[in-house]
PDB file of N, CA and C in Angstrom:
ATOM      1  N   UNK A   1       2.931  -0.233  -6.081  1.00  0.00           N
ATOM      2  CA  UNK A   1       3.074  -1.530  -5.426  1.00  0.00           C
ATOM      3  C   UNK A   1       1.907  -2.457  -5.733  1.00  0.00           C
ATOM      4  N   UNK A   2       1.251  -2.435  -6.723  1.00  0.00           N
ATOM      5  CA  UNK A   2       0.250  -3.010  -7.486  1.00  0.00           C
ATOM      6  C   UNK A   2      -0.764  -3.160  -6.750  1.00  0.00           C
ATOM      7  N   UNK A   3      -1.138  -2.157  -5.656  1.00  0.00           N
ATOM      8  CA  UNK A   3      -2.481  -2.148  -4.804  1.00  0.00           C
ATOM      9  C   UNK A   3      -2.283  -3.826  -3.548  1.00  0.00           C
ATOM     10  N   UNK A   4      -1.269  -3.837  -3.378  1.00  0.00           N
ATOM     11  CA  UNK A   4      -1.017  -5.032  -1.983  1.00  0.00           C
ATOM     12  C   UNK A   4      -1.222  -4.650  -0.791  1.00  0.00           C
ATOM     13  N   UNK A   5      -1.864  -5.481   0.063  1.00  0.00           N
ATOM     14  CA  UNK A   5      -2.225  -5.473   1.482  1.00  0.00           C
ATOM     15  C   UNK A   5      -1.844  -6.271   2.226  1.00  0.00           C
ATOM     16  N   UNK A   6      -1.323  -6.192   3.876  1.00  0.00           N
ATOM     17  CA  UNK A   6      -1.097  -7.310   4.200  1.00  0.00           C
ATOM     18  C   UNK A   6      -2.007  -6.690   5.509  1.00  0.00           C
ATOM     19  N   UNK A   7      -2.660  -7.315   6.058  1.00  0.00           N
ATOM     20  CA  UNK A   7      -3.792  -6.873   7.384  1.00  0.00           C
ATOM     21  C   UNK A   7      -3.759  -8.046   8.381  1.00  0.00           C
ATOM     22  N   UNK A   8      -3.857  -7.708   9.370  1.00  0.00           N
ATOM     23  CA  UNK A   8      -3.134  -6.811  10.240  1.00  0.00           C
ATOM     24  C   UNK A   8      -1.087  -7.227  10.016  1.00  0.00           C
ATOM     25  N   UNK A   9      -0.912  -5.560  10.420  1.00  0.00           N
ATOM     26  CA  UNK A   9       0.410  -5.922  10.406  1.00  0.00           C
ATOM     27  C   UNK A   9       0.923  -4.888  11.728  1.00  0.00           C
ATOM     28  N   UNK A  10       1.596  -5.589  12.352  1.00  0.00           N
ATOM     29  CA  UNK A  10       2.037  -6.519  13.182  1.00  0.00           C
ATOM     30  C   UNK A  10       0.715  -7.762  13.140  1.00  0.00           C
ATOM     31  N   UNK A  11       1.363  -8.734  12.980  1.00  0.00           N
ATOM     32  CA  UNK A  11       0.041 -10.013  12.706  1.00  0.00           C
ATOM     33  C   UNK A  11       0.613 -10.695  14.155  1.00  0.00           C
ATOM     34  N   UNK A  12      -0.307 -11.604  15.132  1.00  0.00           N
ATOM     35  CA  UNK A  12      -0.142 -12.667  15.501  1.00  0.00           C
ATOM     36  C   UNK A  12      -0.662 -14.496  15.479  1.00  0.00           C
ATOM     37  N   UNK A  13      -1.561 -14.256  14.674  1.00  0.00           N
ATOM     38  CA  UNK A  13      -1.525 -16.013  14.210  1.00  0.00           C
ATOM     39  C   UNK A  13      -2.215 -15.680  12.715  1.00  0.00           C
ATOM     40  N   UNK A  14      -2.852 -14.941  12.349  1.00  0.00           N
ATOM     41  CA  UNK A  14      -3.536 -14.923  10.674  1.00  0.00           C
ATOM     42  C   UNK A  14      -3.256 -13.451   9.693  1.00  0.00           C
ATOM     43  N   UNK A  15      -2.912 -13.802   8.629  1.00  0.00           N
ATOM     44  CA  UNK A  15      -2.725 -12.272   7.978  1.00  0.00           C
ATOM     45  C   UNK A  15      -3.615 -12.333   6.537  1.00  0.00           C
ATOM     46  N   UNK A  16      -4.178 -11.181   6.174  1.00  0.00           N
ATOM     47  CA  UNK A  16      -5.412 -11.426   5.324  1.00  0.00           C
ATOM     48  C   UNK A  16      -4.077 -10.745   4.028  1.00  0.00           C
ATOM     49  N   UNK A  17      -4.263 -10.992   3.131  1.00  0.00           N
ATOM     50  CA  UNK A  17      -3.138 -10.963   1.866  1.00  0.00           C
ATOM     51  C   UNK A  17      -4.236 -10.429   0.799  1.00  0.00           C
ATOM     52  N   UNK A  18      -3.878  -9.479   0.517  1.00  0.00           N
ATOM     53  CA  UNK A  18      -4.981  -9.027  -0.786  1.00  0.00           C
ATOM     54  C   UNK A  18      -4.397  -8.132  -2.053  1.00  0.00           C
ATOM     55  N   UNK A  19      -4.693  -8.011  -3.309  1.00  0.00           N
ATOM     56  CA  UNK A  19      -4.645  -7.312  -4.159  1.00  0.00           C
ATOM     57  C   UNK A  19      -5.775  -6.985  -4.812  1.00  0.00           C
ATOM     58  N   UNK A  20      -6.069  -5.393  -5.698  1.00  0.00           N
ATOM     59  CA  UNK A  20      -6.772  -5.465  -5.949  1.00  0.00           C
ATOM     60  C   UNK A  20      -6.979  -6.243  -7.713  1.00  0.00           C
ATOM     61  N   UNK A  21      -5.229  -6.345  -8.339  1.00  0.00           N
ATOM     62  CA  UNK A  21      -5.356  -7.255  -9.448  1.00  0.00           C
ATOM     63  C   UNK A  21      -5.507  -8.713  -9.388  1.00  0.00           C
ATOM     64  N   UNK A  22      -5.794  -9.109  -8.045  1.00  0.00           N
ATOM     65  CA  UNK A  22      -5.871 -10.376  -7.646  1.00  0.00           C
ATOM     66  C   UNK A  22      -4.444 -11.347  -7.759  1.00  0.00           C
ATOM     67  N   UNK A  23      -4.420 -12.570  -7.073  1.00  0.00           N
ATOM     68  CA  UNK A  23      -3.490 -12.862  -6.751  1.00  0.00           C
ATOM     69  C   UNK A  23      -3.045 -14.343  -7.370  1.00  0.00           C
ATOM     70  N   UNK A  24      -1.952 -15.148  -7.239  1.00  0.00           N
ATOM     71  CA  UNK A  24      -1.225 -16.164  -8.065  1.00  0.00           C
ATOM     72  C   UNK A  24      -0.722 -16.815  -7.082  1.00  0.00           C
ATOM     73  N   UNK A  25       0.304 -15.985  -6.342  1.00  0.00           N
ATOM     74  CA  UNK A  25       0.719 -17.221  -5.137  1.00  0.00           C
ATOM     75  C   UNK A  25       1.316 -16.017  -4.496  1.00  0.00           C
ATOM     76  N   UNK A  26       1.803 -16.301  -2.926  1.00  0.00           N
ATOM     77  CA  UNK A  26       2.412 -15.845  -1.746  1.00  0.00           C
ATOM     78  C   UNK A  26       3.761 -16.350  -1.463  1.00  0.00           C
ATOM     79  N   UNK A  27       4.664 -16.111  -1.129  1.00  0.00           N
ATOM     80  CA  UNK A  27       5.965 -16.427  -0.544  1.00  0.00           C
ATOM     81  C   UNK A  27       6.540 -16.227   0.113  1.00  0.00           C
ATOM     82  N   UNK A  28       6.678 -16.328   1.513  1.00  0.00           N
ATOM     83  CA  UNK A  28       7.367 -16.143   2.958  1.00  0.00           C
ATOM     84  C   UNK A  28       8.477 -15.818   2.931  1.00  0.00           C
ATOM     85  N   UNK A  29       9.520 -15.553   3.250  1.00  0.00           N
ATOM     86  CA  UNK A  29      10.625 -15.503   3.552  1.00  0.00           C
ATOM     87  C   UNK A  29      11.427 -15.112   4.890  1.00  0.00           C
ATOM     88  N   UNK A  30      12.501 -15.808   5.297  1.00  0.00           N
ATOM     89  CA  UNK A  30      13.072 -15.028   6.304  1.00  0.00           C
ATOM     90  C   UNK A  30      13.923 -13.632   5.888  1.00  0.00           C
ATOM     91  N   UNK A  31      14.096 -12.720   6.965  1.00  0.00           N
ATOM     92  CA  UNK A  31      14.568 -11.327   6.547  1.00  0.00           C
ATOM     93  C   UNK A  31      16.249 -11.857   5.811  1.00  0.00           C
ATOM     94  N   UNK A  32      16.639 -13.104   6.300  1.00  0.00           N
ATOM     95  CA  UNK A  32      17.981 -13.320   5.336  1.00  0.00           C
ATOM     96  C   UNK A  32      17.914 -13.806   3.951  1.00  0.00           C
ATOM     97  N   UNK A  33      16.685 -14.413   3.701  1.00  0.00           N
ATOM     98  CA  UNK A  33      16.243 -14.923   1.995  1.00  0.00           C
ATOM     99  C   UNK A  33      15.650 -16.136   2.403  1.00  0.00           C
ATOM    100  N   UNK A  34      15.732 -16.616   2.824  1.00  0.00           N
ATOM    101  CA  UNK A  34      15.305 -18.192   2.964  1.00  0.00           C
ATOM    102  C   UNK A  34      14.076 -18.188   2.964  1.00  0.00           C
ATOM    103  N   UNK A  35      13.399 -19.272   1.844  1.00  0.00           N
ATOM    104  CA  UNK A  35      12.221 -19.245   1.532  1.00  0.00           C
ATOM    105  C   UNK A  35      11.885 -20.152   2.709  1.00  0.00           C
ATOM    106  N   UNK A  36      10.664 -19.793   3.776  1.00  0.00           N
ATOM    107  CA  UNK A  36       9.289 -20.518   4.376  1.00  0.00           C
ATOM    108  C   UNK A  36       8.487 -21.388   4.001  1.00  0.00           C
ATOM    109  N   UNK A  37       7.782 -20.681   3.479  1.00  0.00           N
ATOM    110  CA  UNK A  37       6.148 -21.232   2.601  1.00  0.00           C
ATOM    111  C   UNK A  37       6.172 -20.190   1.277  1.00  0.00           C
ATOM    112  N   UNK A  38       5.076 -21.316   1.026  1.00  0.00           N
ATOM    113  CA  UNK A  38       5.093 -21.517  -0.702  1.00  0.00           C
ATOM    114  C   UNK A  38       3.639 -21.146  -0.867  1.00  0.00           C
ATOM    115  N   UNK A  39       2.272 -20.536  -0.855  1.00  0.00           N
ATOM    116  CA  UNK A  39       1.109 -20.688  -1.311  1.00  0.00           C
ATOM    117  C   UNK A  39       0.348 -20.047  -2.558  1.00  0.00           C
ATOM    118  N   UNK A  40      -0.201 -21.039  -3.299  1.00  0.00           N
ATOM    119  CA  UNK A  40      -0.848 -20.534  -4.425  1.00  0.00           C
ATOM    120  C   UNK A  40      -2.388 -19.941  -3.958  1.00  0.00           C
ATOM    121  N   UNK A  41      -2.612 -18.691  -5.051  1.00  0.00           N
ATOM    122  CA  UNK A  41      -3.941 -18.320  -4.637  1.00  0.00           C
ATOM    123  C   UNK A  41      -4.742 -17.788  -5.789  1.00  0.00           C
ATOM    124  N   UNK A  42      -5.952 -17.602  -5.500  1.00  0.00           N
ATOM    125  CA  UNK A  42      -6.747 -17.175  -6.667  1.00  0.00           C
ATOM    126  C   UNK A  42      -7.776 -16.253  -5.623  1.00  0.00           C
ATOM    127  N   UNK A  43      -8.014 -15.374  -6.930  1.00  0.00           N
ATOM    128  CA  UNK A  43      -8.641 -14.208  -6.436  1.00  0.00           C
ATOM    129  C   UNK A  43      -8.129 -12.922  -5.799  1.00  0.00           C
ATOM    130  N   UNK A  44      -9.185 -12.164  -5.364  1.00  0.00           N
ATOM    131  CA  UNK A  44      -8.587 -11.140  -4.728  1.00  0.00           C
ATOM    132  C   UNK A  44      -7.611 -10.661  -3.349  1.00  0.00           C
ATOM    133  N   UNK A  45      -8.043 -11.761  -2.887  1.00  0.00           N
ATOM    134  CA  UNK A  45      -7.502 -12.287  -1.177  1.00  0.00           C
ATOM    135  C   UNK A  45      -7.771 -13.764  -0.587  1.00  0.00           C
ATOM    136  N   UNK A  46      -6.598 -13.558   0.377  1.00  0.00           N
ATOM    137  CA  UNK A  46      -6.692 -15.150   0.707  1.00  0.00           C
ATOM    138  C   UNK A  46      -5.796 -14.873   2.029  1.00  0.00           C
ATOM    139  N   UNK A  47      -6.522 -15.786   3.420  1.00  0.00           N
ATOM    140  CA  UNK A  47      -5.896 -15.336   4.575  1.00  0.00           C
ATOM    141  C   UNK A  47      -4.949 -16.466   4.698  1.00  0.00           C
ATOM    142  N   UNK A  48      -3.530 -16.222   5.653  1.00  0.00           N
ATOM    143  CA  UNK A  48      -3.031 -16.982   5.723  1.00  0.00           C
ATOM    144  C   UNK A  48      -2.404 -17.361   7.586  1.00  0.00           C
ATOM    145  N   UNK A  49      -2.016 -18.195   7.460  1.00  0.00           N
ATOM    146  CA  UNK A  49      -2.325 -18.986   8.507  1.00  0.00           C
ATOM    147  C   UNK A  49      -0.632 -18.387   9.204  1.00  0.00           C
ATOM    148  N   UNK A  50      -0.074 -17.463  10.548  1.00  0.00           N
ATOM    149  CA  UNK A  50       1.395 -17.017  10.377  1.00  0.00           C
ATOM    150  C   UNK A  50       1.440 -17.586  11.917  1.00  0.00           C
ATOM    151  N   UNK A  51       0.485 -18.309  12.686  1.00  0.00           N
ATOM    152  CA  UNK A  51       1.036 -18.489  13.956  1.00  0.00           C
ATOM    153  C   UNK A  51       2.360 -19.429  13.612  1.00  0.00           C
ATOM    154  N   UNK A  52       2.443 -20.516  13.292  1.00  0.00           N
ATOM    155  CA  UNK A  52       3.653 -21.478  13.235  1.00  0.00           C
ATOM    156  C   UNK A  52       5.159 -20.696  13.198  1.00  0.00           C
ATOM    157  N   UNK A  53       4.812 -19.099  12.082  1.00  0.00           N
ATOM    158  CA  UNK A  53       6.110 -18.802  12.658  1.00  0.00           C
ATOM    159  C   UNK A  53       6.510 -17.951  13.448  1.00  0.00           C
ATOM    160  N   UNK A  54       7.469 -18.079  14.270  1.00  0.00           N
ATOM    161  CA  UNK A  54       8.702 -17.125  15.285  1.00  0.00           C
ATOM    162  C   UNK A  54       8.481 -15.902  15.349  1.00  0.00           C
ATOM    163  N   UNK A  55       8.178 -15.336  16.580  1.00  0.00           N
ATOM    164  CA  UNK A  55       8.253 -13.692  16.191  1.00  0.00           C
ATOM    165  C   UNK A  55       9.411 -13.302  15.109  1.00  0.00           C
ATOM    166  N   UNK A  56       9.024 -11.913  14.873  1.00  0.00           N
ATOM    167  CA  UNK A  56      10.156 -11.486  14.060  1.00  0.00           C
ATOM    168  C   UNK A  56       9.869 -10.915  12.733  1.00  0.00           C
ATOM    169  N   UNK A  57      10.338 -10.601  11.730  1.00  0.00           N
ATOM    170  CA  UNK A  57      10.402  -9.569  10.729  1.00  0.00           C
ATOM    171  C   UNK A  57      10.382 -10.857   9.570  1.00  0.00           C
ATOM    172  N   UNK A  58       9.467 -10.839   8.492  1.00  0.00           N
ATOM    173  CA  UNK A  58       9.673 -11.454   7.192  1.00  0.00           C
ATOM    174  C   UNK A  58       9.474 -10.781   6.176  1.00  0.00           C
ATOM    175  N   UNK A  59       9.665 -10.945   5.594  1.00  0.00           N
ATOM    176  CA  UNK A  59       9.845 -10.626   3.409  1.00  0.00           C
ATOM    177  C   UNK A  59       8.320 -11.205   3.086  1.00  0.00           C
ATOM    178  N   UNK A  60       7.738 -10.952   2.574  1.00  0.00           N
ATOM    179  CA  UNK A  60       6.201 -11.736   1.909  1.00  0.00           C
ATOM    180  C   UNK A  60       6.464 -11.381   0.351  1.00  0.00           C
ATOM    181  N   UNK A  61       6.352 -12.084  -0.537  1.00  0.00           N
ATOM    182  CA  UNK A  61       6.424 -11.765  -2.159  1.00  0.00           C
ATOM    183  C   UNK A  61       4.812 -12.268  -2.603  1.00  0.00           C
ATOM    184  N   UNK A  62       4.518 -11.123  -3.234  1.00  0.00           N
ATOM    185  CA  UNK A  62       3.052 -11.465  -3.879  1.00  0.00           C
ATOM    186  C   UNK A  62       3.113 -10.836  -5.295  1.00  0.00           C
ATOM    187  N   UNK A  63       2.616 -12.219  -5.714  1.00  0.00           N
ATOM    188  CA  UNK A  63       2.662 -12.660  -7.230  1.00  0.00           C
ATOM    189  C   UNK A  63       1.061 -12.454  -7.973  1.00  0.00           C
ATOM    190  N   UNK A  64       0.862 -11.186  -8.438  1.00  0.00           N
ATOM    191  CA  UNK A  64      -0.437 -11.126  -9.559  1.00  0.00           C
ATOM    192  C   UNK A  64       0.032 -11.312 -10.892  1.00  0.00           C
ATOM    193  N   UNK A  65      -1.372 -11.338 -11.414  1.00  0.00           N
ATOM    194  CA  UNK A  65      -1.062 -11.480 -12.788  1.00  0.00           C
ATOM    195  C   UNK A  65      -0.181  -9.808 -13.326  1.00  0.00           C
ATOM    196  N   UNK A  66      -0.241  -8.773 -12.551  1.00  0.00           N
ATOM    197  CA  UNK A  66       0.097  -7.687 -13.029  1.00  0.00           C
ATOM    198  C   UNK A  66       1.591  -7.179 -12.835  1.00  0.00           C
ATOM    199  N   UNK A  67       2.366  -8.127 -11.944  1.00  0.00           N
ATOM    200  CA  UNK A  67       3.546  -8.334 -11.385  1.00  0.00           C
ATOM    201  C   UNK A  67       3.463  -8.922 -10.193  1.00  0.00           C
ATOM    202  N   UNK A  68       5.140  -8.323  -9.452  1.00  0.00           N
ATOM    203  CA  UNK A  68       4.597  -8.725  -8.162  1.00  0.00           C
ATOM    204  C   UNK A  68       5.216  -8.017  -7.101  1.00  0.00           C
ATOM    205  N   UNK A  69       5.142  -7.729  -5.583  1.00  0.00           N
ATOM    206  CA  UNK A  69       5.277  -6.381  -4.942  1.00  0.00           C
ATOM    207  C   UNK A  69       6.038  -7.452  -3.448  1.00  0.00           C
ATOM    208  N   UNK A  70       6.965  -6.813  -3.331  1.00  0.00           N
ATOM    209  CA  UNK A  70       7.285  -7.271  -1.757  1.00  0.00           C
ATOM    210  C   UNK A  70       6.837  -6.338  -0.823  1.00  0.00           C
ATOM    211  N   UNK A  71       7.086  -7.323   0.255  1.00  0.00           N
ATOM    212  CA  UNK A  71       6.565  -6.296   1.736  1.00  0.00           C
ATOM    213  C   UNK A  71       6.712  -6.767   2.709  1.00  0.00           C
ATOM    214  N   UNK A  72       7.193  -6.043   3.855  1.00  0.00           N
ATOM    215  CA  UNK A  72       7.729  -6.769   5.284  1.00  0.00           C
ATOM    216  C   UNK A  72       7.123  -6.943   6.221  1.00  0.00           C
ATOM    217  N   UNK A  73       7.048  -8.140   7.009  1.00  0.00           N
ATOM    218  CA  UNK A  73       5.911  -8.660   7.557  1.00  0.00           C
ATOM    219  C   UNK A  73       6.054  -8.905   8.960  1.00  0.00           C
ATOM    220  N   UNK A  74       5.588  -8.094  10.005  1.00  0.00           N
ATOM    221  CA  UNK A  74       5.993  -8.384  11.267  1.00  0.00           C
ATOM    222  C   UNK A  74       5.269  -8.971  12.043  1.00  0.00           C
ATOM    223  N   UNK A  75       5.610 -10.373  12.794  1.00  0.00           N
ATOM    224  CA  UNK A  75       5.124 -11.547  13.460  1.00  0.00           C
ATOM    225  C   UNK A  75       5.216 -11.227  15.071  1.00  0.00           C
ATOM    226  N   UNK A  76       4.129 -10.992  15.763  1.00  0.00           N
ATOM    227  CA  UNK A  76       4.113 -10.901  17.018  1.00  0.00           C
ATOM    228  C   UNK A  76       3.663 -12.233  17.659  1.00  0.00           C
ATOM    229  N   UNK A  77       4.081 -12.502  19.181  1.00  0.00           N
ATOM    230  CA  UNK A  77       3.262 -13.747  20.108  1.00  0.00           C
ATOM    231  C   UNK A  77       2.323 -13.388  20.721  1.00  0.00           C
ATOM    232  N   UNK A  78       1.238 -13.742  20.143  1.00  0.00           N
ATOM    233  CA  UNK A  78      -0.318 -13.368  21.352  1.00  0.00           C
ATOM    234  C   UNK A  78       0.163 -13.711  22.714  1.00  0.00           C
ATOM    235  N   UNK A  79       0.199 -12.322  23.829  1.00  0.00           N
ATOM    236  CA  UNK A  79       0.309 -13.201  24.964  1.00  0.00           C
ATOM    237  C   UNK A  79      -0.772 -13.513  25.274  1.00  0.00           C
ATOM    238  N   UNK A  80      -0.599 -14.182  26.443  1.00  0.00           N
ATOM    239  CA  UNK A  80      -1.628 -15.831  26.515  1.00  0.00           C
ATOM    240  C   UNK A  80      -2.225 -14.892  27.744  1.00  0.00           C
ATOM    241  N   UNK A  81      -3.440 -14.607  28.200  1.00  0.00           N
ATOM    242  CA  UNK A  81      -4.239 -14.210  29.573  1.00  0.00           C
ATOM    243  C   UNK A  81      -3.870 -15.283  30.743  1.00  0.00           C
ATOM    244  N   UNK A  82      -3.055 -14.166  31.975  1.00  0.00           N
ATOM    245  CA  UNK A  82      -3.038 -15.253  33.223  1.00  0.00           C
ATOM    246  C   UNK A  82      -4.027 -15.476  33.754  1.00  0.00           C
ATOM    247  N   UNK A  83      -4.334 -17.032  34.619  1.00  0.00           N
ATOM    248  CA  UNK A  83      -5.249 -17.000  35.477  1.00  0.00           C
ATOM    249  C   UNK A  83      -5.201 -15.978  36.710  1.00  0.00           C
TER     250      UNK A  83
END
């Protein structure tokens, strides 16, 4: 799976995206296909920003120069501390 990471997973607002052949771009998806987000990257890792979306299960496609590896990405809601 060309050495891919996705940290933390179960994520609730940031997920750190890494390879160790380094990376080209990221691609979201919903678990039915529908592309999300689109991000290009360079280097070995690059965090990405997942509060905006919905709890729930996604597809992530990561693109190195060495290929590229899917992996499923599960979105939790921070609960919020009551007063």
């Amino acid at each position: 799976d060309l050495f891919t990471y996705l940290m933390p997973n179960p994520a609730h607002s940031q997920v750190l995206v890494s390879s160790s052949y380094g990376l080209q771009s990221i691609q979201i998806f919903t678990i039915g296909g529908v592309l999300l987000e689109q991000h290009s990257a360079n280097g070995i890792s690059t965090t990405l920003d997942v509060a905006n979306l919905s709890k729930g299960i996604y597809i992530v496609r990561i693109v190195t120069p060495s290929g590229s590896a899917v992996k499923r990405l599960i979105v939790n809601i921070k609960k919020k501390n009551k007063i």
